[in-house]
Every structure is written in structure tokens, then in C-alpha cells.
Amino acid sequence: MHNNQSGATPSQSSQPLVGLKILVRTWRSKYPLLSFITSRLVTMLVVLFVFGWALFGLMALAPGDIVDQMMQQQLMSQTESKGGSNRDNVLSEEQMAKMRSELGLDKPFTIQYFRWLERVVIHHDLGVSLISKAPVSFLIKSRIVNSLVLNIISLVFITVFSFLLGVYFSSKAGTRVDVAATFFALFFHAFPGILLLILLQLFASITGLFPVTAYPDFPLSENPIKFIFSYNYHVFLPLFASFLGGIGGTMRMIRSTMLDQMGMPYIMALRSRGISERRVYLNHAFRNTLNPYITGSANLLASLFSGSLVLEIIFSYPGIGRLSYDAVMQQDVNLVLACTMLIAALDLIGITISDILLAVVDPRIRYGKEG
């Protein structure tokens, strides 16, 4: 027999783990909603961490790097200035290797990622753009507000009209108006968004009724009132395209949810009590459409942010999507990572908020297996 020199039995060594499990279970039962919110926030942080690591890996797999981009730009500038190829001042292999070492590009992408995390989380520094040498935080601040304004306006319009039209057409189910609305909703939902944007820009170019760009050519500080009117005029067509692409699926979801609720037994019981049809629709059936919409709104917000990349490129809108595109084309690692991680964080925050709202609206969710 062997003596247990530590003097602790296996059951004694597992006691802290058992105690921790009991503490967590007690905390969940005592504060179910707070436990649910905490679990969602932890999940969001884990997803962001894995996403950033995968993004670094994809950037490492891409051919070339920022040093190669600088080399090409130097060659092009010398060729244009000299009228021919001139390689006298071209960087040597040793100089390029030294630049990669200074930028940390010679390290494995996992080490680069943890260094980036340390700089961002501990020092709150997003670094500088490797191309423009401007602080990444400054570049993002000048663009993120534009993207947030555009996407929030789109979400508000889609939400309001989706509920109004969805509830209205659910009361007209089977009629010609409902069939026509369903057809157009399916048509615009299936219509390619990039093609719709191009067609609208061609319409603006041919007719001259709207500008082909989505942003005024003067800053807000110059004339705030004039800027607001000019902004609404410039952004009308992109918002219209976003509205047509998003309202179809959302309106059909609310319509189908309303029709499902109207067939429930509790609706028949309400009608048998003599409650007016208006109260049955708005006070009872309508409230039960919130759960699926809250879930769908998170996906809608994520699709708006991902779709705004194409919108900002086509209509020359100075948002975070176009900034990300330019950074990817130039292989500006710091700017690509900051922009992409920010967009991913906003999408995950939207999904997390929708989960929390679902738990607030429906208390049964926090007691589920995921809670």
C-alpha cells in the first residue's frame, strides 16, 4: 500500500469544486435573470476571442503583407516619377525583413494576436494605421458614427413599417391585397441587394433627381441645419434600398406570427367574452409577436451592418464598412482587425441584447437549460 503523503483523500480534493458548483447553482436559482445575462456576456467574450484569433489566422494565410504593399507603392511611385522602372532606391530583402520584425509580422499569428490583445485590453491602444500612420481609434471614430446612424435609421423604419403592415395584412389574410403584398415582400426579399443598389444609383445618375453619393460634400460643423437636410436628401436612396431588402422578411414573420396567434384557443375564449376585435388584435395577439421579432431583430441588425459594406462602397458613404474594405485591400492589419472586431462586437452586442430582452419579456427563458 502506498501512503498518501499529502494527507488528502480524493473526495477532499474535489470538495472545492463541489462547493463551487453548489454556489453557482444557488446563485442561478436566487438570481435567474442576472445569471442569464452573465452567461450571455461571457459567451459573447469567448466568441469574440475565438473570432479574433481566427481573423489573425486568415490574415496570415493571405498572400503578401503590408511590407509588400509598401514595396509595390514605392515601385509605382518611382515608375510614374521617372517615366520608367528605377530600382535604385527599392528596399532590399534585409530592409524588408527588418521592417517585418519591427512591425511584429515575423512572429506566428497567435503571438501577434496576444500582443494585439494586450495592447488593446490593457493599454487601450488600437495602434496606428500602417499605411496612413494615423491612430486607428481616430479613423474609426470618424466613421463608426456614420454607420451607426445609417443602420439605426434603417432598423427603426423597417421595425415600424413591418409591424404596421404585418398586423394589417394579417387581418386581410386571403384577400387580393394580402396576396399582392406577400408577392412584393417575397420579391424584394429575394432580390439581390447589390443589384438593387446599382439600379438605384443608375436611376439617380440618369434622372438627376437624387445624388449618386450618399453623403454631403461639406461637414456638419459648417452648417448643421443645412447638413441635416442635405444628409436626408443624399441618404434617401441607400435607405430605400435597405428598407426594401429588410422589410419583406420581417413583415412576413410578423404576419405569420399574428395569424398563428389568432388561431390559438385563448383568442377564441376572448372573442366568446365579447371583447372587441381591435382589443383582441392589439392587446393580446400583438404582444405575443414580440418574442420572435426580438430574436429576428438581432439577425436583422447584423445583416444591416454586413450589407452596409456594399452600400457604402457603391454610394461612397464614409462609414466603417468602406474603411474596412480599404484596409483589407491595402492589407493594413491593425485597421482591418480593429474594424472587423468592432463590427463583430456590435453584432454580438445586438444578439446579446435581444437575448436579454427575451428573458425580460418571457421569464420562462431564464430558467431554461441555457440559463
mmCIF file of C-alpha atoms in Angstrom:
data_model
loop_
_atom_site.group_PDB
_atom_site.id
_atom_site.type_symbol
_atom_site.label_atom_id
_atom_site.label_comp_id
_atom_site.label_asym_id
_atom_site.label_seq_id
_atom_site.Cartn_x
_atom_site.Cartn_y
_atom_site.Cartn_z
ATOM 1 C CA MET A 1 0.000 0.000 0.000
ATOM 2 C CA HIS A 2 1.151 3.480 -0.797
ATOM 3 C CA ASN A 3 0.779 6.247 1.724
ATOM 4 C CA ASN A 4 -0.980 9.423 0.658
ATOM 5 C CA GLN A 5 1.758 11.888 1.556
ATOM 6 C CA SER A 6 -0.455 14.895 1.026
ATOM 7 C CA GLY A 7 -2.924 13.558 3.571
ATOM 8 C CA ALA A 8 -5.913 14.473 1.376
ATOM 9 C CA THR A 9 -8.347 11.890 0.052
ATOM 10 C CA PRO A 10 -9.822 12.226 -3.481
ATOM 11 C CA SER A 11 -13.145 13.265 -2.010
ATOM 12 C CA GLN A 12 -11.444 16.020 -0.008
ATOM 13 C CA SER A 13 -9.601 17.343 -3.077
ATOM 14 C CA SER A 14 -12.857 17.592 -5.025
ATOM 15 C CA GLN A 15 -14.671 19.435 -2.233
ATOM 16 C CA PRO A 16 -13.783 22.956 -3.544
ATOM 17 C CA LEU A 17 -15.164 22.016 -6.986
ATOM 18 C CA VAL A 18 -18.353 20.627 -5.485
ATOM 19 C CA GLY A 19 -18.704 23.733 -3.344
ATOM 20 C CA LEU A 20 -18.267 25.943 -6.399
ATOM 21 C CA LYS A 21 -20.967 24.020 -8.280
ATOM 22 C CA ILE A 22 -23.336 24.387 -5.335
ATOM 23 C CA LEU A 23 -22.581 28.101 -5.128
ATOM 24 C CA VAL A 24 -23.236 28.581 -8.847
ATOM 25 C CA ARG A 25 -26.468 26.565 -8.674
ATOM 26 C CA THR A 26 -27.649 28.570 -5.669
ATOM 27 C CA TRP A 27 -26.803 31.851 -7.385
ATOM 28 C CA ARG A 28 -28.705 30.774 -10.511
ATOM 29 C CA SER A 29 -31.773 29.830 -8.536
ATOM 30 C CA LYS A 30 -31.701 33.032 -6.488
ATOM 31 C CA TYR A 31 -30.861 35.439 -9.319
ATOM 32 C CA PRO A 32 -32.027 33.718 -12.539
ATOM 33 C CA LEU A 33 -32.159 36.815 -14.732
ATOM 34 C CA LEU A 34 -28.767 38.106 -13.588
ATOM 35 C CA SER A 35 -27.302 34.641 -14.130
ATOM 36 C CA PHE A 36 -28.765 34.541 -17.621
ATOM 37 C CA ILE A 37 -27.303 37.949 -18.500
ATOM 38 C CA THR A 38 -23.885 36.984 -17.123
ATOM 39 C CA SER A 39 -23.803 33.763 -19.134
ATOM 40 C CA ARG A 40 -24.651 35.648 -22.321
ATOM 41 C CA LEU A 41 -21.930 38.247 -21.693
ATOM 42 C CA VAL A 42 -19.342 35.525 -21.033
ATOM 43 C CA THR A 43 -20.406 33.718 -24.210
ATOM 44 C CA MET A 44 -20.045 36.942 -26.187
ATOM 45 C CA LEU A 45 -16.490 37.487 -24.905
ATOM 46 C CA VAL A 46 -15.493 33.907 -25.742
ATOM 47 C CA VAL A 47 -16.899 34.208 -29.272
ATOM 48 C CA LEU A 48 -15.050 37.500 -29.778
ATOM 49 C CA PHE A 49 -11.794 35.936 -28.576
ATOM 50 C CA VAL A 50 -12.084 32.964 -30.950
ATOM 51 C CA PHE A 51 -13.193 35.220 -33.810
ATOM 52 C CA GLY A 52 -10.167 37.486 -33.367
ATOM 53 C CA TRP A 53 -7.804 34.513 -33.309
ATOM 54 C CA ALA A 54 -9.373 33.099 -36.497
ATOM 55 C CA LEU A 55 -9.165 36.523 -38.136
ATOM 56 C CA PHE A 56 -5.444 36.740 -37.413
ATOM 57 C CA GLY A 57 -5.027 33.289 -38.939
ATOM 58 C CA LEU A 58 -6.866 34.294 -42.110
ATOM 59 C CA MET A 59 -4.783 37.455 -42.430
ATOM 60 C CA ALA A 60 -1.625 35.328 -42.057
ATOM 61 C CA LEU A 61 -2.814 32.983 -44.838
ATOM 62 C CA ALA A 62 -3.408 35.861 -47.244
ATOM 63 C CA PRO A 63 -0.621 36.280 -49.827
ATOM 64 C CA GLY A 64 1.783 39.131 -49.085
ATOM 65 C CA ASP A 65 1.670 41.619 -46.233
ATOM 66 C CA ILE A 66 1.845 45.338 -45.545
ATOM 67 C CA VAL A 67 5.585 45.444 -46.359
ATOM 68 C CA ASP A 68 4.886 44.035 -49.816
ATOM 69 C CA GLN A 69 2.199 46.686 -50.270
ATOM 70 C CA MET A 70 4.702 49.414 -49.366
ATOM 71 C CA MET A 71 7.168 47.895 -51.822
ATOM 72 C CA GLN A 72 4.632 47.943 -54.641
ATOM 73 C CA GLN A 73 3.586 51.509 -53.886
ATOM 74 C CA GLN A 74 7.236 52.603 -53.896
ATOM 75 C CA LEU A 75 7.838 50.928 -57.251
ATOM 76 C CA MET A 76 4.712 52.501 -58.761
ATOM 77 C CA SER A 77 5.575 55.980 -57.483
ATOM 78 C CA GLN A 78 9.141 55.737 -58.797
ATOM 79 C CA THR A 79 7.919 54.446 -62.154
ATOM 80 C CA GLU A 80 5.477 57.336 -62.511
ATOM 81 C CA SER A 81 8.001 59.954 -61.436
ATOM 82 C CA LYS A 82 10.921 58.637 -63.529
ATOM 83 C CA GLY A 83 8.886 57.579 -66.524
ATOM 84 C CA GLY A 84 10.271 54.057 -66.279
ATOM 85 C CA SER A 85 11.419 51.429 -63.849
ATOM 86 C CA ASN A 86 14.051 52.550 -61.363
ATOM 87 C CA ARG A 87 15.122 50.086 -58.711
ATOM 88 C CA ASP A 88 17.973 52.094 -57.202
ATOM 89 C CA ASN A 89 16.001 53.097 -54.109
ATOM 90 C CA VAL A 90 13.990 49.901 -53.765
ATOM 91 C CA LEU A 91 14.106 48.247 -50.351
ATOM 92 C CA SER A 92 16.432 45.290 -50.084
ATOM 93 C CA GLU A 93 15.453 41.929 -48.627
ATOM 94 C CA GLU A 94 17.298 42.772 -45.415
ATOM 95 C CA GLN A 95 15.434 46.067 -45.074
ATOM 96 C CA MET A 96 12.107 44.376 -45.710
ATOM 97 C CA ALA A 97 12.896 41.707 -43.125
ATOM 98 C CA LYS A 98 13.825 44.429 -40.628
ATOM 99 C CA MET A 99 10.526 46.231 -41.254
ATOM 100 C CA ARG A 100 8.590 42.986 -40.717
ATOM 101 C CA SER A 101 10.478 42.453 -37.470
ATOM 102 C CA GLU A 102 9.699 45.995 -36.278
ATOM 103 C CA LEU A 103 6.018 45.525 -37.088
ATOM 104 C CA GLY A 104 5.933 42.074 -35.486
ATOM 105 C CA LEU A 105 4.916 40.382 -38.728
ATOM 106 C CA ASP A 106 7.704 37.801 -38.471
ATOM 107 C CA LYS A 107 6.054 36.189 -35.445
ATOM 108 C CA PRO A 108 3.401 33.425 -35.589
ATOM 109 C CA PHE A 109 -0.107 34.837 -35.871
ATOM 110 C CA THR A 110 -1.071 33.520 -32.416
ATOM 111 C CA ILE A 111 1.719 35.560 -30.803
ATOM 112 C CA GLN A 112 0.684 38.585 -32.872
ATOM 113 C CA TYR A 113 -2.892 38.153 -31.678
ATOM 114 C CA PHE A 114 -1.984 38.002 -27.984
ATOM 115 C CA ARG A 115 0.258 41.054 -28.365
ATOM 116 C CA TRP A 116 -2.616 42.887 -30.030
ATOM 117 C CA LEU A 117 -4.981 41.835 -27.237
ATOM 118 C CA GLU A 118 -2.524 43.032 -24.602
ATOM 119 C CA ARG A 119 -2.203 46.404 -26.275
ATOM 120 C CA VAL A 120 -5.978 46.817 -26.692
ATOM 121 C CA VAL A 121 -7.236 45.429 -23.380
ATOM 122 C CA ILE A 122 -4.503 46.618 -21.015
ATOM 123 C CA HIS A 123 -3.234 49.785 -22.672
ATOM 124 C CA HIS A 124 -6.473 50.709 -24.522
ATOM 125 C CA ASP A 125 -4.466 51.360 -27.672
ATOM 126 C CA LEU A 126 -5.674 50.204 -31.102
ATOM 127 C CA GLY A 127 -2.347 51.104 -32.666
ATOM 128 C CA VAL A 128 -1.748 53.158 -35.796
ATOM 129 C CA SER A 129 -2.617 52.531 -39.398
ATOM 130 C CA LEU A 130 0.371 51.011 -41.157
ATOM 131 C CA ILE A 131 -0.478 52.919 -44.346
ATOM 132 C CA SER A 132 -1.611 56.384 -43.251
ATOM 133 C CA LYS A 133 0.242 56.336 -39.881
ATOM 134 C CA ALA A 134 -2.884 57.847 -38.288
ATOM 135 C CA PRO A 135 -4.234 56.434 -34.994
ATOM 136 C CA VAL A 136 -6.719 53.644 -35.664
ATOM 137 C CA SER A 137 -9.041 54.969 -32.956
ATOM 138 C CA PHE A 138 -9.217 58.336 -34.741
ATOM 139 C CA LEU A 139 -10.035 56.700 -38.094
ATOM 140 C CA ILE A 140 -12.761 54.545 -36.550
ATOM 141 C CA LYS A 141 -14.344 57.379 -34.564
ATOM 142 C CA SER A 142 -14.714 59.414 -37.730
ATOM 143 C CA ARG A 143 -16.589 56.570 -39.471
ATOM 144 C CA ILE A 144 -18.459 54.498 -36.871
ATOM 145 C CA VAL A 145 -20.983 57.252 -36.103
ATOM 146 C CA ASN A 146 -21.963 57.439 -39.777
ATOM 147 C CA SER A 147 -22.537 53.674 -39.963
ATOM 148 C CA LEU A 148 -24.491 53.606 -36.693
ATOM 149 C CA VAL A 149 -26.762 56.447 -37.801
ATOM 150 C CA LEU A 150 -27.446 54.798 -41.160
ATOM 151 C CA ASN A 151 -28.165 51.344 -39.712
ATOM 152 C CA ILE A 152 -30.235 52.564 -36.757
ATOM 153 C CA ILE A 153 -32.423 54.656 -39.076
ATOM 154 C CA SER A 154 -32.873 51.598 -41.315
ATOM 155 C CA LEU A 155 -33.759 49.401 -38.330
ATOM 156 C CA VAL A 156 -36.310 51.910 -36.998
ATOM 157 C CA PHE A 157 -38.062 52.299 -40.366
ATOM 158 C CA ILE A 158 -38.094 48.548 -41.001
ATOM 159 C CA THR A 159 -39.435 47.866 -37.497
ATOM 160 C CA VAL A 160 -42.233 50.435 -37.602
ATOM 161 C CA PHE A 161 -43.492 49.580 -41.089
ATOM 162 C CA SER A 162 -43.077 45.832 -40.573
ATOM 163 C CA PHE A 163 -45.359 45.888 -37.534
ATOM 164 C CA LEU A 164 -47.895 48.201 -39.161
ATOM 165 C CA LEU A 165 -48.069 46.240 -42.418
ATOM 166 C CA GLY A 166 -47.708 42.822 -40.777
ATOM 167 C CA VAL A 167 -50.609 43.391 -38.388
ATOM 168 C CA TYR A 168 -52.736 44.995 -41.103
ATOM 169 C CA PHE A 169 -52.240 42.255 -43.707
ATOM 170 C CA SER A 170 -52.784 39.531 -41.107
ATOM 171 C CA SER A 171 -56.317 40.925 -40.750
ATOM 172 C CA LYS A 172 -56.704 40.748 -44.557
ATOM 173 C CA ALA A 173 -55.419 37.171 -44.926
ATOM 174 C CA GLY A 174 -56.527 35.561 -48.171
ATOM 175 C CA THR A 175 -57.661 38.759 -49.851
ATOM 176 C CA ARG A 176 -56.201 40.175 -53.064
ATOM 177 C CA VAL A 177 -54.435 42.902 -51.120
ATOM 178 C CA ASP A 178 -52.758 40.317 -48.898
ATOM 179 C CA VAL A 179 -51.698 38.188 -51.889
ATOM 180 C CA ALA A 180 -50.218 41.235 -53.652
ATOM 181 C CA ALA A 181 -48.373 42.343 -50.517
ATOM 182 C CA THR A 182 -46.988 38.838 -49.976
ATOM 183 C CA PHE A 183 -45.792 38.706 -53.580
ATOM 184 C CA PHE A 184 -43.937 42.019 -53.369
ATOM 185 C CA ALA A 185 -42.494 41.105 -49.959
ATOM 186 C CA LEU A 186 -41.093 37.842 -51.355
ATOM 187 C CA PHE A 187 -39.856 39.611 -54.479
ATOM 188 C CA PHE A 188 -37.823 42.270 -52.682
ATOM 189 C CA HIS A 189 -36.661 39.794 -50.033
ATOM 190 C CA ALA A 190 -35.194 37.565 -52.753
ATOM 191 C CA PHE A 191 -33.916 40.424 -54.940
ATOM 192 C CA PRO A 192 -30.078 40.744 -54.783
ATOM 193 C CA GLY A 193 -29.236 43.747 -52.644
ATOM 194 C CA ILE A 194 -26.137 44.720 -54.620
ATOM 195 C CA LEU A 195 -28.137 44.751 -57.870
ATOM 196 C CA LEU A 196 -30.824 46.905 -56.285
ATOM 197 C CA LEU A 197 -28.200 49.410 -55.120
ATOM 198 C CA ILE A 198 -26.620 49.574 -58.574
ATOM 199 C CA LEU A 199 -30.010 50.067 -60.247
ATOM 200 C CA LEU A 200 -30.920 52.855 -57.845
ATOM 201 C CA GLN A 201 -27.604 54.573 -58.453
ATOM 202 C CA LEU A 202 -28.174 54.316 -62.217
ATOM 203 C CA PHE A 203 -31.626 55.805 -61.675
ATOM 204 C CA ALA A 204 -30.093 58.710 -59.747
ATOM 205 C CA SER A 205 -27.425 59.230 -62.410
ATOM 206 C CA ILE A 206 -29.850 59.194 -65.351
ATOM 207 C CA THR A 207 -32.684 61.219 -63.872
ATOM 208 C CA GLY A 208 -30.641 63.596 -61.709
ATOM 209 C CA LEU A 209 -33.378 63.523 -59.067
ATOM 210 C CA PHE A 210 -31.007 62.245 -56.397
ATOM 211 C CA PRO A 211 -27.234 62.460 -55.879
ATOM 212 C CA VAL A 212 -25.114 59.421 -56.745
ATOM 213 C CA THR A 213 -23.256 59.725 -53.436
ATOM 214 C CA ALA A 214 -24.791 59.161 -50.007
ATOM 215 C CA TYR A 215 -23.069 61.897 -48.031
ATOM 216 C CA PRO A 216 -22.951 65.710 -48.270
ATOM 217 C CA ASP A 217 -19.788 67.344 -49.569
ATOM 218 C CA PHE A 218 -19.449 69.667 -46.545
ATOM 219 C CA PRO A 219 -19.002 68.934 -42.812
ATOM 220 C CA LEU A 220 -21.660 69.168 -40.120
ATOM 221 C CA SER A 221 -19.823 71.963 -38.318
ATOM 222 C CA GLU A 222 -20.095 74.263 -41.321
ATOM 223 C CA ASN A 223 -23.894 74.489 -41.297
ATOM 224 C CA PRO A 224 -25.723 71.954 -39.068
ATOM 225 C CA ILE A 225 -29.269 72.685 -40.295
ATOM 226 C CA LYS A 226 -28.289 72.618 -43.958
ATOM 227 C CA PHE A 227 -26.262 69.458 -43.330
ATOM 228 C CA ILE A 228 -29.279 67.607 -41.862
ATOM 229 C CA PHE A 229 -31.478 68.381 -44.866
ATOM 230 C CA SER A 230 -28.669 67.596 -47.281
ATOM 231 C CA TYR A 231 -27.901 64.343 -45.444
ATOM 232 C CA ASN A 232 -31.523 63.192 -45.689
ATOM 233 C CA TYR A 233 -31.523 64.018 -49.394
ATOM 234 C CA HIS A 234 -28.271 62.158 -50.073
ATOM 235 C CA VAL A 235 -29.074 59.103 -47.981
ATOM 236 C CA PHE A 236 -32.637 58.588 -49.236
ATOM 237 C CA LEU A 237 -31.857 56.054 -51.978
ATOM 238 C CA PRO A 238 -29.492 53.888 -49.877
ATOM 239 C CA LEU A 239 -32.046 53.863 -47.051
ATOM 240 C CA PHE A 240 -34.782 52.985 -49.534
ATOM 241 C CA ALA A 241 -32.746 50.039 -50.811
ATOM 242 C CA SER A 242 -32.044 48.862 -47.235
ATOM 243 C CA PHE A 243 -35.735 49.269 -46.393
ATOM 244 C CA LEU A 244 -36.915 47.209 -49.364
ATOM 245 C CA GLY A 245 -34.396 44.467 -48.641
ATOM 246 C CA GLY A 246 -35.255 44.183 -44.948
ATOM 247 C CA ILE A 247 -38.991 44.763 -44.693
ATOM 248 C CA GLY A 248 -40.052 41.723 -46.740
ATOM 249 C CA GLY A 249 -38.857 39.006 -44.384
ATOM 250 C CA THR A 250 -39.712 40.926 -41.201
ATOM 251 C CA MET A 251 -43.234 41.804 -42.337
ATOM 252 C CA ARG A 252 -43.958 38.192 -43.356
ATOM 253 C CA MET A 253 -42.668 36.943 -39.996
ATOM 254 C CA ILE A 254 -44.964 39.303 -38.060
ATOM 255 C CA ARG A 255 -47.909 38.474 -40.336
ATOM 256 C CA SER A 256 -47.462 34.720 -39.914
ATOM 257 C CA THR A 257 -46.999 35.089 -36.141
ATOM 258 C CA MET A 258 -50.190 37.121 -35.892
ATOM 259 C CA LEU A 259 -52.100 34.501 -37.910
ATOM 260 C CA ASP A 260 -50.777 31.731 -35.644
ATOM 261 C CA GLN A 261 -51.846 33.666 -32.559
ATOM 262 C CA MET A 262 -55.308 34.346 -33.974
ATOM 263 C CA GLY A 263 -55.874 30.597 -34.236
ATOM 264 C CA MET A 264 -54.994 29.909 -30.603
ATOM 265 C CA PRO A 265 -57.682 28.777 -28.144
ATOM 266 C CA TYR A 266 -57.215 31.814 -25.892
ATOM 267 C CA ILE A 267 -58.200 34.078 -28.806
ATOM 268 C CA MET A 268 -61.439 32.132 -29.223
ATOM 269 C CA ALA A 269 -62.064 32.472 -25.482
ATOM 270 C CA LEU A 270 -61.512 36.228 -25.677
ATOM 271 C CA ARG A 271 -63.908 36.542 -28.594
ATOM 272 C CA SER A 272 -66.530 34.481 -26.776
ATOM 273 C CA ARG A 273 -66.436 37.007 -23.941
ATOM 274 C CA GLY A 274 -67.475 39.747 -26.347
ATOM 275 C CA ILE A 275 -64.100 41.543 -26.432
ATOM 276 C CA SER A 276 -63.771 43.736 -29.493
ATOM 277 C CA GLU A 277 -61.659 42.556 -32.411
ATOM 278 C CA ARG A 278 -59.423 45.604 -32.069
ATOM 279 C CA ARG A 279 -58.537 44.718 -28.470
ATOM 280 C CA VAL A 280 -58.010 41.073 -29.403
ATOM 281 C CA TYR A 281 -55.533 42.115 -32.106
ATOM 282 C CA LEU A 282 -53.633 44.855 -30.337
ATOM 283 C CA ASN A 283 -53.823 43.978 -26.629
ATOM 284 C CA HIS A 284 -53.379 40.217 -26.827
ATOM 285 C CA ALA A 285 -52.239 38.739 -30.162
ATOM 286 C CA PHE A 286 -49.892 41.641 -30.936
ATOM 287 C CA ARG A 287 -47.999 41.291 -27.639
ATOM 288 C CA ASN A 288 -47.143 37.684 -28.443
ATOM 289 C CA THR A 289 -45.394 38.715 -31.658
ATOM 290 C CA LEU A 290 -42.648 40.440 -29.661
ATOM 291 C CA ASN A 291 -40.684 37.270 -28.890
ATOM 292 C CA PRO A 292 -39.999 36.193 -32.498
ATOM 293 C CA TYR A 293 -39.394 39.793 -33.548
ATOM 294 C CA ILE A 294 -36.834 40.407 -30.784
ATOM 295 C CA THR A 295 -34.988 37.297 -31.944
ATOM 296 C CA GLY A 296 -35.197 38.338 -35.588
ATOM 297 C CA SER A 297 -34.190 41.956 -34.925
ATOM 298 C CA ALA A 298 -30.725 40.852 -33.782
ATOM 299 C CA ASN A 299 -30.199 38.994 -37.070
ATOM 300 C CA LEU A 300 -31.645 41.963 -38.940
ATOM 301 C CA LEU A 301 -29.181 44.362 -37.293
ATOM 302 C CA ALA A 302 -26.306 42.014 -38.100
ATOM 303 C CA SER A 303 -27.414 41.774 -41.737
ATOM 304 C CA LEU A 304 -27.703 45.568 -41.943
ATOM 305 C CA PHE A 305 -24.115 46.022 -40.758
ATOM 306 C CA SER A 306 -22.817 43.354 -43.129
ATOM 307 C CA GLY A 307 -24.874 44.730 -46.002
ATOM 308 C CA SER A 308 -23.762 48.291 -45.350
ATOM 309 C CA LEU A 309 -20.308 47.329 -46.670
ATOM 310 C CA VAL A 310 -21.668 47.079 -50.223
ATOM 311 C CA LEU A 311 -23.875 50.117 -49.733
ATOM 312 C CA GLU A 312 -21.017 52.286 -48.528
ATOM 313 C CA ILE A 313 -18.780 51.228 -51.409
ATOM 314 C CA ILE A 314 -21.358 51.809 -54.159
ATOM 315 C CA PHE A 315 -22.685 55.120 -52.824
ATOM 316 C CA SER A 316 -19.324 56.367 -51.467
ATOM 317 C CA TYR A 317 -20.661 56.599 -47.933
ATOM 318 C CA PRO A 318 -17.894 57.293 -45.359
ATOM 319 C CA GLY A 319 -18.728 54.504 -42.928
ATOM 320 C CA ILE A 320 -16.926 51.724 -41.112
ATOM 321 C CA GLY A 321 -17.699 49.242 -43.894
ATOM 322 C CA ARG A 322 -15.860 51.191 -46.551
ATOM 323 C CA LEU A 323 -12.991 51.822 -44.150
ATOM 324 C CA SER A 324 -12.734 48.055 -43.594
ATOM 325 C CA TYR A 325 -12.750 47.411 -47.329
ATOM 326 C CA ASP A 326 -9.944 49.899 -47.960
ATOM 327 C CA ALA A 327 -7.944 48.407 -45.077
ATOM 328 C CA VAL A 328 -8.320 44.869 -46.455
ATOM 329 C CA MET A 329 -7.275 45.938 -49.947
ATOM 330 C CA GLN A 330 -4.162 47.600 -48.510
ATOM 331 C CA GLN A 331 -3.540 44.762 -46.003
ATOM 332 C CA ASP A 332 -3.416 47.237 -43.144
ATOM 333 C CA VAL A 333 -3.511 44.640 -40.342
ATOM 334 C CA ASN A 334 -4.174 46.982 -37.416
ATOM 335 C CA LEU A 335 -7.032 48.744 -39.181
ATOM 336 C CA VAL A 336 -8.564 45.509 -40.503
ATOM 337 C CA LEU A 337 -8.562 43.929 -37.066
ATOM 338 C CA ALA A 338 -9.984 46.958 -35.286
ATOM 339 C CA CYS A 339 -12.781 47.493 -37.842
ATOM 340 C CA THR A 340 -13.738 43.824 -38.137
ATOM 341 C CA MET A 341 -13.650 43.169 -34.403
ATOM 342 C CA LEU A 342 -15.745 46.293 -33.807
ATOM 343 C CA ILE A 343 -18.401 45.199 -36.317
ATOM 344 C CA ALA A 344 -18.415 41.696 -34.824
ATOM 345 C CA ALA A 345 -18.725 43.158 -31.321
ATOM 346 C CA LEU A 346 -21.674 45.322 -32.388
ATOM 347 C CA ASP A 347 -23.407 42.306 -33.936
ATOM 348 C CA LEU A 348 -22.800 40.195 -30.831
ATOM 349 C CA ILE A 349 -23.982 43.031 -28.584
ATOM 350 C CA GLY A 350 -27.192 43.191 -30.625
ATOM 351 C CA ILE A 351 -27.710 39.439 -30.248
ATOM 352 C CA THR A 352 -26.929 39.616 -26.524
ATOM 353 C CA ILE A 353 -29.374 42.495 -26.025
ATOM 354 C CA SER A 354 -32.068 40.523 -27.859
ATOM 355 C CA ASP A 355 -31.432 37.516 -25.588
ATOM 356 C CA ILE A 356 -31.691 39.739 -22.513
ATOM 357 C CA LEU A 357 -34.900 41.362 -23.787
ATOM 358 C CA LEU A 358 -36.353 37.909 -24.420
ATOM 359 C CA ALA A 359 -35.546 36.937 -20.841
ATOM 360 C CA VAL A 360 -37.211 40.145 -19.594
ATOM 361 C CA VAL A 361 -40.311 39.678 -21.756
ATOM 362 C CA ASP A 362 -40.630 35.923 -21.153
ATOM 363 C CA PRO A 363 -39.462 34.888 -17.633
ATOM 364 C CA ARG A 364 -39.513 31.201 -18.629
ATOM 365 C CA ILE A 365 -36.365 31.639 -20.756
ATOM 366 C CA ARG A 366 -34.031 32.350 -17.841
ATOM 367 C CA TYR A 367 -34.955 29.021 -16.258
ATOM 368 C CA GLY A 368 -34.054 27.030 -19.350
ATOM 369 C CA LYS A 369 -31.056 24.749 -19.692
ATOM 370 C CA GLU A 370 -29.047 27.611 -21.152
ATOM 371 C CA GLY A 371 -29.717 29.938 -18.243
#
